[in-house]
């Protein structure tokens, strides 16, 4: 049975007697659930006894002029999906329940990791995410929490939050769920027109092409370059990828290759010794700002 609570007090009172014996998982969402969210819930069910799904369109993570008002709110359809997948509790609070004072005077600052990538165009976004996720962690006190890897920067920030604020919570990152044509599932995909939806898989296709180039060193073989990829060559590959994506009709906000903890690759020497990198991008297509990413290992030497 799936029970919905709208108040912190009701949810806490229900979970309190259960937590001694049972493992609790939290899946934080903003609702408008798609197959990607349902995968998160399935992961949570596989690893815990009780699954709490929060549905809250969090105003503190939206900037001025962003889509807070138009963000789709679909609680009854979401509830049906969560009943079907077997979530135990839905927590769907009002804004007043979560934030008795707006804007909330207490802040969670995510620091340098949040002032790059999506943070360049959304400078306060991750502080808002950090605040609401901290509150959800304090309210639910889960043993584990499941987040999607599509929001790669968000996941890195949440891992940092758990480390820095000493939350005793295992953070599980769940792989991106894609449509058959490769488009990463996202609530914002519904902002795409039919014509844009047909273009949208180009983002993943080009990120994947870059990942293959880096992993196999094909680009360097073709141009008889020296054995090790240099930072300049890496940047040239990135620029070509951005140009190809833009040529399809997207407008790339950023596309970068970073260490998987989202620190910069310092130089060619580090590039030569690092194996765990991530290609991470955000791009506008019409009114939709789409995210994608792919972890990759650069070929240490060419074949
Ligand atoms: O990823 C999301 O849907 C949101 O950023 C989250 C983690 C639920 C916080 O509002």
mmCIF file of C-alpha atoms and ligand atoms in Angstrom:
data_model
loop_
_atom_site.group_PDB
_atom_site.id
_atom_site.type_symbol
_atom_site.label_atom_id
_atom_site.label_comp_id
_atom_site.label_asym_id
_atom_site.label_seq_id
_atom_site.Cartn_x
_atom_site.Cartn_y
_atom_site.Cartn_z
ATOM 1 C CA UNK A 1 0.000 0.000 0.000
ATOM 2 C CA UNK A 2 1.193 3.521 -0.791
ATOM 3 C CA UNK A 3 0.353 6.292 1.653
ATOM 4 C CA UNK A 4 0.747 9.988 0.918
ATOM 5 C CA UNK A 5 1.707 12.498 3.596
ATOM 6 C CA UNK A 6 1.757 16.238 3.253
ATOM 7 C CA UNK A 7 3.162 17.140 6.669
ATOM 8 C CA UNK A 8 6.581 16.543 8.175
ATOM 9 C CA UNK A 9 5.026 15.569 11.482
ATOM 10 C CA UNK A 10 2.849 12.771 9.963
ATOM 11 C CA UNK A 11 5.746 11.302 8.001
ATOM 12 C CA UNK A 12 8.131 11.405 10.965
ATOM 13 C CA UNK A 13 5.564 9.796 13.293
ATOM 14 C CA UNK A 14 5.034 6.975 10.776
ATOM 15 C CA UNK A 15 8.710 6.296 10.111
ATOM 16 C CA UNK A 16 9.894 6.574 13.726
ATOM 17 C CA UNK A 17 8.778 3.110 14.968
ATOM 18 C CA UNK A 18 9.884 1.446 11.719
ATOM 19 C CA UNK A 19 13.467 2.657 11.544
ATOM 20 C CA UNK A 20 14.851 0.382 14.280
ATOM 21 C CA UNK A 21 14.092 -2.773 12.294
ATOM 22 C CA UNK A 22 13.855 -1.643 8.720
ATOM 23 C CA UNK A 23 16.102 0.015 6.196
ATOM 24 C CA UNK A 24 14.635 3.206 4.766
ATOM 25 C CA UNK A 25 15.363 4.577 1.276
ATOM 26 C CA UNK A 26 14.571 8.072 0.053
ATOM 27 C CA UNK A 27 14.046 8.981 -3.599
ATOM 28 C CA UNK A 28 13.817 12.789 -3.843
ATOM 29 C CA UNK A 29 11.929 14.060 -6.909
ATOM 30 C CA UNK A 30 10.093 17.102 -8.173
ATOM 31 C CA UNK A 31 7.340 14.851 -9.552
ATOM 32 C CA UNK A 32 6.203 14.566 -13.167
ATOM 33 C CA UNK A 33 7.611 11.086 -12.953
ATOM 34 C CA UNK A 34 8.939 9.240 -15.986
ATOM 35 C CA UNK A 35 10.611 5.862 -16.487
ATOM 36 C CA UNK A 36 13.910 7.284 -15.159
ATOM 37 C CA UNK A 37 12.314 8.077 -11.795
ATOM 38 C CA UNK A 38 10.639 4.681 -11.686
ATOM 39 C CA UNK A 39 14.087 3.085 -12.107
ATOM 40 C CA UNK A 40 15.284 5.064 -9.085
ATOM 41 C CA UNK A 41 12.363 3.722 -7.061
ATOM 42 C CA UNK A 42 13.091 0.154 -8.216
ATOM 43 C CA UNK A 43 16.732 0.553 -7.140
ATOM 44 C CA UNK A 44 15.584 1.864 -3.785
ATOM 45 C CA UNK A 45 13.202 -1.075 -3.343
ATOM 46 C CA UNK A 46 15.979 -3.524 -4.165
ATOM 47 C CA UNK A 47 18.194 -2.086 -1.433
ATOM 48 C CA UNK A 48 15.792 -1.134 1.356
ATOM 49 C CA UNK A 49 12.666 -2.306 3.174
ATOM 50 C CA UNK A 50 10.773 0.962 3.010
ATOM 51 C CA UNK A 51 10.806 3.444 0.138
ATOM 52 C CA UNK A 52 9.822 7.078 0.610
ATOM 53 C CA UNK A 53 9.450 9.172 -2.560
ATOM 54 C CA UNK A 54 9.318 12.923 -2.059
ATOM 55 C CA UNK A 55 7.493 15.054 -4.614
ATOM 56 C CA UNK A 56 8.227 18.721 -4.164
ATOM 57 C CA UNK A 57 8.840 21.391 -6.787
ATOM 58 C CA UNK A 58 11.452 23.224 -4.778
ATOM 59 C CA UNK A 59 11.260 27.001 -5.307
ATOM 60 C CA UNK A 60 14.709 27.703 -3.839
ATOM 61 C CA UNK A 61 16.475 25.916 -6.709
ATOM 62 C CA UNK A 62 14.793 27.982 -9.439
ATOM 63 C CA UNK A 63 16.328 31.299 -10.474
ATOM 64 C CA UNK A 64 14.472 34.447 -11.510
ATOM 65 C CA UNK A 65 12.843 33.921 -14.927
ATOM 66 C CA UNK A 66 13.179 30.116 -14.791
ATOM 67 C CA UNK A 67 10.324 27.634 -15.173
ATOM 68 C CA UNK A 68 9.124 27.395 -11.532
ATOM 69 C CA UNK A 69 5.549 28.400 -12.370
ATOM 70 C CA UNK A 70 5.248 26.289 -15.495
ATOM 71 C CA UNK A 71 7.086 23.235 -14.092
ATOM 72 C CA UNK A 72 4.618 20.354 -14.558
ATOM 73 C CA UNK A 73 2.784 19.366 -11.367
ATOM 74 C CA UNK A 74 1.105 15.994 -11.850
ATOM 75 C CA UNK A 75 0.595 14.551 -8.369
ATOM 76 C CA UNK A 76 -2.344 12.247 -9.117
ATOM 77 C CA UNK A 77 -0.683 10.601 -12.152
ATOM 78 C CA UNK A 78 2.599 10.389 -10.198
ATOM 79 C CA UNK A 79 0.755 8.707 -7.334
ATOM 80 C CA UNK A 80 -0.682 6.070 -9.685
ATOM 81 C CA UNK A 81 2.808 5.296 -10.974
ATOM 82 C CA UNK A 82 4.215 5.036 -7.463
ATOM 83 C CA UNK A 83 1.389 2.739 -6.368
ATOM 84 C CA UNK A 84 2.136 0.536 -9.359
ATOM 85 C CA UNK A 85 5.874 0.310 -8.643
ATOM 86 C CA UNK A 86 5.195 -0.303 -4.948
ATOM 87 C CA UNK A 87 6.592 2.796 -3.204
ATOM 88 C CA UNK A 88 5.566 2.771 0.454
ATOM 89 C CA UNK A 89 5.231 6.468 1.208
ATOM 90 C CA UNK A 90 4.880 9.628 -0.835
ATOM 91 C CA UNK A 91 5.880 12.865 0.832
ATOM 92 C CA UNK A 92 4.234 15.759 -1.008
ATOM 93 C CA UNK A 93 4.514 18.845 1.199
ATOM 94 C CA UNK A 94 3.378 22.376 0.386
ATOM 95 C CA UNK A 95 5.906 25.190 0.038
ATOM 96 C CA UNK A 96 4.759 26.563 3.429
ATOM 97 C CA UNK A 97 5.336 23.182 5.065
ATOM 98 C CA UNK A 98 8.910 23.020 3.760
ATOM 99 C CA UNK A 99 9.724 26.715 4.084
ATOM 100 C CA UNK A 100 7.826 28.449 6.910
ATOM 101 C CA UNK A 101 9.738 31.604 5.998
ATOM 102 C CA UNK A 102 10.365 32.482 2.346
ATOM 103 C CA UNK A 103 13.031 33.061 1.272
ATOM 104 C CA UNK A 104 14.519 30.834 3.983
ATOM 105 C CA UNK A 105 17.173 32.735 5.932
ATOM 106 C CA UNK A 106 19.254 29.587 6.504
ATOM 107 C CA UNK A 107 21.394 28.700 3.510
ATOM 108 C CA UNK A 108 23.394 25.696 2.360
ATOM 109 C CA UNK A 109 26.232 26.854 0.122
ATOM 110 C CA UNK A 110 27.618 24.217 -2.182
ATOM 111 C CA UNK A 111 30.856 26.139 -2.859
ATOM 112 C CA UNK A 112 33.232 25.959 -5.823
ATOM 113 C CA UNK A 113 31.833 22.740 -7.296
ATOM 114 C CA UNK A 114 28.527 24.543 -7.846
ATOM 115 C CA UNK A 115 30.053 27.648 -9.468
ATOM 116 C CA UNK A 116 30.845 25.922 -12.786
ATOM 117 C CA UNK A 117 29.007 23.978 -15.522
ATOM 118 C CA UNK A 118 25.272 24.469 -14.794
ATOM 119 C CA UNK A 119 26.233 26.899 -12.013
ATOM 120 C CA UNK A 120 27.502 29.422 -14.572
ATOM 121 C CA UNK A 121 24.013 29.997 -15.917
ATOM 122 C CA UNK A 122 22.159 28.964 -12.732
ATOM 123 C CA UNK A 123 24.316 30.539 -9.975
ATOM 124 C CA UNK A 124 21.943 29.848 -7.047
ATOM 125 C CA UNK A 125 20.506 26.537 -8.264
ATOM 126 C CA UNK A 126 22.716 24.110 -6.356
ATOM 127 C CA UNK A 127 22.484 26.048 -3.093
ATOM 128 C CA UNK A 128 18.712 25.548 -3.354
ATOM 129 C CA UNK A 129 19.180 21.854 -4.129
ATOM 130 C CA UNK A 130 21.548 21.511 -1.156
ATOM 131 C CA UNK A 131 19.036 23.191 1.152
ATOM 132 C CA UNK A 132 16.048 21.085 0.137
ATOM 133 C CA UNK A 133 18.011 17.830 0.091
ATOM 134 C CA UNK A 134 19.393 18.602 3.579
ATOM 135 C CA UNK A 135 15.866 19.185 4.799
ATOM 136 C CA UNK A 136 14.605 15.963 3.202
ATOM 137 C CA UNK A 137 17.500 14.041 4.757
ATOM 138 C CA UNK A 138 16.651 15.501 8.185
ATOM 139 C CA UNK A 139 12.935 14.801 7.793
ATOM 140 C CA UNK A 140 13.186 11.222 6.480
ATOM 141 C CA UNK A 141 16.555 10.223 8.002
ATOM 142 C CA UNK A 142 16.977 7.518 5.373
ATOM 143 C CA UNK A 143 19.685 4.849 5.347
ATOM 144 C CA UNK A 144 20.114 5.303 1.606
ATOM 145 C CA UNK A 145 19.085 7.917 -0.948
ATOM 146 C CA UNK A 146 18.917 7.352 -4.694
ATOM 147 C CA UNK A 147 19.661 10.050 -7.295
ATOM 148 C CA UNK A 148 19.964 9.877 -11.085
ATOM 149 C CA UNK A 149 23.354 10.248 -12.767
ATOM 150 C CA UNK A 150 21.758 12.387 -15.459
ATOM 151 C CA UNK A 151 22.142 15.251 -12.984
ATOM 152 C CA UNK A 152 25.846 14.486 -12.636
ATOM 153 C CA UNK A 153 26.823 17.800 -11.035
ATOM 154 C CA UNK A 154 23.916 17.561 -8.600
ATOM 155 C CA UNK A 155 25.001 14.068 -7.588
ATOM 156 C CA UNK A 156 28.591 15.257 -6.980
ATOM 157 C CA UNK A 157 27.255 18.125 -4.855
ATOM 158 C CA UNK A 158 25.057 15.779 -2.826
ATOM 159 C CA UNK A 159 28.013 13.471 -2.169
ATOM 160 C CA UNK A 160 29.953 16.540 -0.998
ATOM 161 C CA UNK A 161 27.010 17.578 1.225
ATOM 162 C CA UNK A 162 26.848 14.132 2.834
ATOM 163 C CA UNK A 163 30.602 14.214 3.483
ATOM 164 C CA UNK A 164 30.713 17.773 4.801
ATOM 165 C CA UNK A 165 27.572 17.651 6.975
ATOM 166 C CA UNK A 166 28.279 14.082 8.216
ATOM 167 C CA UNK A 167 25.013 12.549 7.070
ATOM 168 C CA UNK A 168 25.003 8.819 7.757
ATOM 169 C CA UNK A 169 23.371 8.072 4.399
ATOM 170 C CA UNK A 170 24.610 5.956 1.487
ATOM 171 C CA UNK A 171 24.146 7.853 -1.762
ATOM 172 C CA UNK A 172 23.319 5.635 -4.714
ATOM 173 C CA UNK A 173 23.830 7.055 -8.217
ATOM 174 C CA UNK A 174 21.559 5.351 -10.748
ATOM 175 C CA UNK A 175 22.542 5.218 -14.445
ATOM 176 C CA UNK A 176 20.797 7.471 -16.962
ATOM 177 C CA UNK A 177 17.647 5.975 -18.449
ATOM 178 C CA UNK A 178 17.381 6.726 -22.168
ATOM 179 C CA UNK A 179 14.676 6.570 -24.793
ATOM 180 C CA UNK A 180 15.336 4.050 -27.574
ATOM 181 C CA UNK A 181 16.918 6.767 -29.704
ATOM 182 C CA UNK A 182 19.341 7.692 -26.902
ATOM 183 C CA UNK A 183 17.719 10.832 -25.484
ATOM 184 C CA UNK A 184 18.149 10.944 -21.698
ATOM 185 C CA UNK A 185 14.721 10.894 -20.049
ATOM 186 C CA UNK A 186 13.856 14.189 -18.353
ATOM 187 C CA UNK A 187 10.717 15.981 -17.237
ATOM 188 C CA UNK A 188 11.853 18.896 -19.396
ATOM 189 C CA UNK A 189 11.712 16.780 -22.595
ATOM 190 C CA UNK A 190 8.027 17.608 -22.731
ATOM 191 C CA UNK A 191 8.930 21.218 -23.550
ATOM 192 C CA UNK A 192 10.197 19.915 -26.948
ATOM 193 C CA UNK A 193 8.073 20.274 -30.078
ATOM 194 C CA UNK A 194 7.795 17.215 -32.346
ATOM 195 C CA UNK A 195 10.487 18.657 -34.633
ATOM 196 C CA UNK A 196 12.811 19.349 -31.687
ATOM 197 C CA UNK A 197 12.183 15.889 -30.240
ATOM 198 C CA UNK A 198 13.439 14.434 -33.526
ATOM 199 C CA UNK A 199 16.666 16.470 -33.241
ATOM 200 C CA UNK A 200 17.191 15.854 -29.511
ATOM 201 C CA UNK A 201 19.045 12.472 -29.694
ATOM 202 C CA UNK A 202 21.925 14.324 -31.433
ATOM 203 C CA UNK A 203 23.139 15.470 -28.017
ATOM 204 C CA UNK A 204 23.777 11.945 -26.771
ATOM 205 C CA UNK A 205 25.020 10.802 -30.168
ATOM 206 C CA UNK A 206 27.748 13.481 -30.246
ATOM 207 C CA UNK A 207 28.740 12.990 -26.605
ATOM 208 C CA UNK A 208 29.009 9.289 -27.323
ATOM 209 C CA UNK A 209 31.103 9.970 -30.428
ATOM 210 C CA UNK A 210 33.507 12.097 -28.359
ATOM 211 C CA UNK A 211 33.678 9.365 -25.694
ATOM 212 C CA UNK A 212 34.595 6.832 -28.375
ATOM 213 C CA UNK A 213 37.236 9.145 -29.827
ATOM 214 C CA UNK A 214 38.799 9.631 -26.417
ATOM 215 C CA UNK A 215 38.605 5.985 -25.447
ATOM 216 C CA UNK A 216 40.064 4.680 -28.683
ATOM 217 C CA UNK A 217 42.380 7.527 -29.681
ATOM 218 C CA UNK A 218 41.058 7.219 -33.249
ATOM 219 C CA UNK A 219 41.341 10.920 -33.896
ATOM 220 C CA UNK A 220 45.058 10.876 -33.111
ATOM 221 C CA UNK A 221 45.718 7.766 -35.181
ATOM 222 C CA UNK A 222 44.060 9.412 -38.171
ATOM 223 C CA UNK A 223 46.201 12.532 -37.910
ATOM 224 C CA UNK A 224 49.479 10.781 -36.993
ATOM 225 C CA UNK A 225 49.628 12.680 -33.735
ATOM 226 C CA UNK A 226 52.014 11.689 -30.945
ATOM 227 C CA UNK A 227 51.005 8.887 -28.632
ATOM 228 C CA UNK A 228 49.463 10.887 -25.834
ATOM 229 C CA UNK A 229 46.446 13.153 -26.202
ATOM 230 C CA UNK A 230 47.401 16.732 -25.260
ATOM 231 C CA UNK A 231 45.136 19.306 -23.630
ATOM 232 C CA UNK A 232 45.136 21.261 -26.903
ATOM 233 C CA UNK A 233 44.002 18.214 -28.848
ATOM 234 C CA UNK A 234 41.367 17.494 -26.237
ATOM 235 C CA UNK A 235 40.043 21.046 -26.560
ATOM 236 C CA UNK A 236 39.974 20.705 -30.362
ATOM 237 C CA UNK A 237 37.858 17.550 -30.051
ATOM 238 C CA UNK A 238 35.529 19.320 -27.618
ATOM 239 C CA UNK A 239 35.178 22.309 -29.974
ATOM 240 C CA UNK A 240 34.387 20.015 -32.920
ATOM 241 C CA UNK A 241 31.761 18.238 -30.823
ATOM 242 C CA UNK A 242 30.132 21.531 -29.796
ATOM 243 C CA UNK A 243 30.080 22.677 -33.435
ATOM 244 C CA UNK A 244 28.435 19.415 -34.545
ATOM 245 C CA UNK A 245 25.781 19.673 -31.817
ATOM 246 C CA UNK A 246 25.067 23.336 -32.627
ATOM 247 C CA UNK A 247 24.751 22.446 -36.321
ATOM 248 C CA UNK A 248 21.764 20.215 -35.506
ATOM 249 C CA UNK A 249 19.798 23.128 -33.993
ATOM 250 C CA UNK A 250 20.924 22.948 -30.369
ATOM 251 C CA UNK A 251 22.656 25.855 -28.654
ATOM 252 C CA UNK A 252 25.294 24.353 -26.387
ATOM 253 C CA UNK A 253 25.475 26.045 -22.981
ATOM 254 C CA UNK A 254 28.620 24.109 -22.050
ATOM 255 C CA UNK A 255 30.366 20.896 -22.965
ATOM 256 C CA UNK A 256 33.427 20.013 -20.910
ATOM 257 C CA UNK A 257 35.605 17.051 -20.081
ATOM 258 C CA UNK A 258 36.513 16.914 -16.384
ATOM 259 C CA UNK A 259 37.729 14.548 -13.737
ATOM 260 C CA UNK A 260 34.801 12.568 -12.381
ATOM 261 C CA UNK A 261 34.861 14.586 -9.139
ATOM 262 C CA UNK A 262 34.319 17.603 -11.444
ATOM 263 C CA UNK A 263 37.751 19.119 -10.794
ATOM 264 C CA UNK A 264 39.643 20.453 -13.819
ATOM 265 C CA UNK A 265 42.140 18.254 -15.611
ATOM 266 C CA UNK A 266 45.256 20.236 -14.686
ATOM 267 C CA UNK A 267 47.462 19.611 -17.738
ATOM 268 C CA UNK A 268 48.601 17.088 -20.331
ATOM 269 C CA UNK A 269 50.553 15.197 -17.662
ATOM 270 C CA UNK A 270 47.424 14.712 -15.596
ATOM 271 C CA UNK A 271 45.491 13.812 -18.734
ATOM 272 C CA UNK A 272 48.114 11.130 -19.403
ATOM 273 C CA UNK A 273 47.707 9.570 -15.978
ATOM 274 C CA UNK A 274 43.987 10.066 -15.373
ATOM 275 C CA UNK A 275 41.671 7.326 -16.446
ATOM 276 C CA UNK A 276 38.362 8.413 -14.950
ATOM 277 C CA UNK A 277 36.895 11.360 -16.820
ATOM 278 C CA UNK A 278 33.414 12.567 -17.604
ATOM 279 C CA UNK A 279 32.019 14.406 -20.614
ATOM 280 C CA UNK A 280 29.324 16.689 -19.295
ATOM 281 C CA UNK A 281 27.019 19.000 -21.234
ATOM 282 C CA UNK A 282 23.933 21.182 -21.145
ATOM 283 C CA UNK A 283 22.343 22.481 -24.312
ATOM 284 C CA UNK A 284 19.246 24.435 -25.244
ATOM 285 C CA UNK A 285 16.843 23.104 -27.823
ATOM 286 C CA UNK A 286 13.972 25.568 -28.166
ATOM 287 C CA UNK A 287 12.646 26.138 -24.652
ATOM 288 C CA UNK A 288 14.207 23.013 -23.188
ATOM 289 C CA UNK A 289 17.615 22.957 -21.543
ATOM 290 C CA UNK A 290 18.758 19.349 -21.816
ATOM 291 C CA UNK A 291 21.534 17.691 -19.803
ATOM 292 C CA UNK A 292 23.672 14.719 -20.701
ATOM 293 C CA UNK A 293 26.935 13.154 -19.625
ATOM 294 C CA UNK A 294 29.077 10.103 -20.158
ATOM 295 C CA UNK A 295 31.942 8.725 -18.117
ATOM 296 C CA UNK A 296 34.997 7.867 -20.207
ATOM 297 C CA UNK A 297 38.574 6.653 -19.928
ATOM 298 C CA UNK A 298 41.071 8.267 -22.309
ATOM 299 C CA UNK A 299 43.218 5.739 -24.151
ATOM 300 C CA UNK A 300 46.496 5.871 -22.169
ATOM 301 C CA UNK A 301 48.469 5.217 -25.362
ATOM 302 C CA UNK A 302 47.424 4.850 -28.946
ATOM 303 C CA UNK A 303 47.302 1.426 -30.445
HETATM 304 O O1 LIG B 1 16.742 16.203 -9.248
HETATM 305 C C1 LIG B 1 15.687 16.706 -8.813
HETATM 306 O O2 LIG B 1 14.588 16.365 -9.210
HETATM 307 C C2 LIG B 1 15.781 17.799 -7.767
HETATM 308 O O3 LIG B 1 16.863 18.641 -7.990
HETATM 309 C C3 LIG B 1 15.807 17.255 -6.326
HETATM 310 C C4 LIG B 1 17.030 16.424 -6.046
HETATM 311 C C5 LIG B 1 14.561 16.423 -6.079
HETATM 312 C C6 LIG B 1 15.800 18.413 -5.327
HETATM 313 O O4 LIG B 1 14.688 19.208 -5.483
#
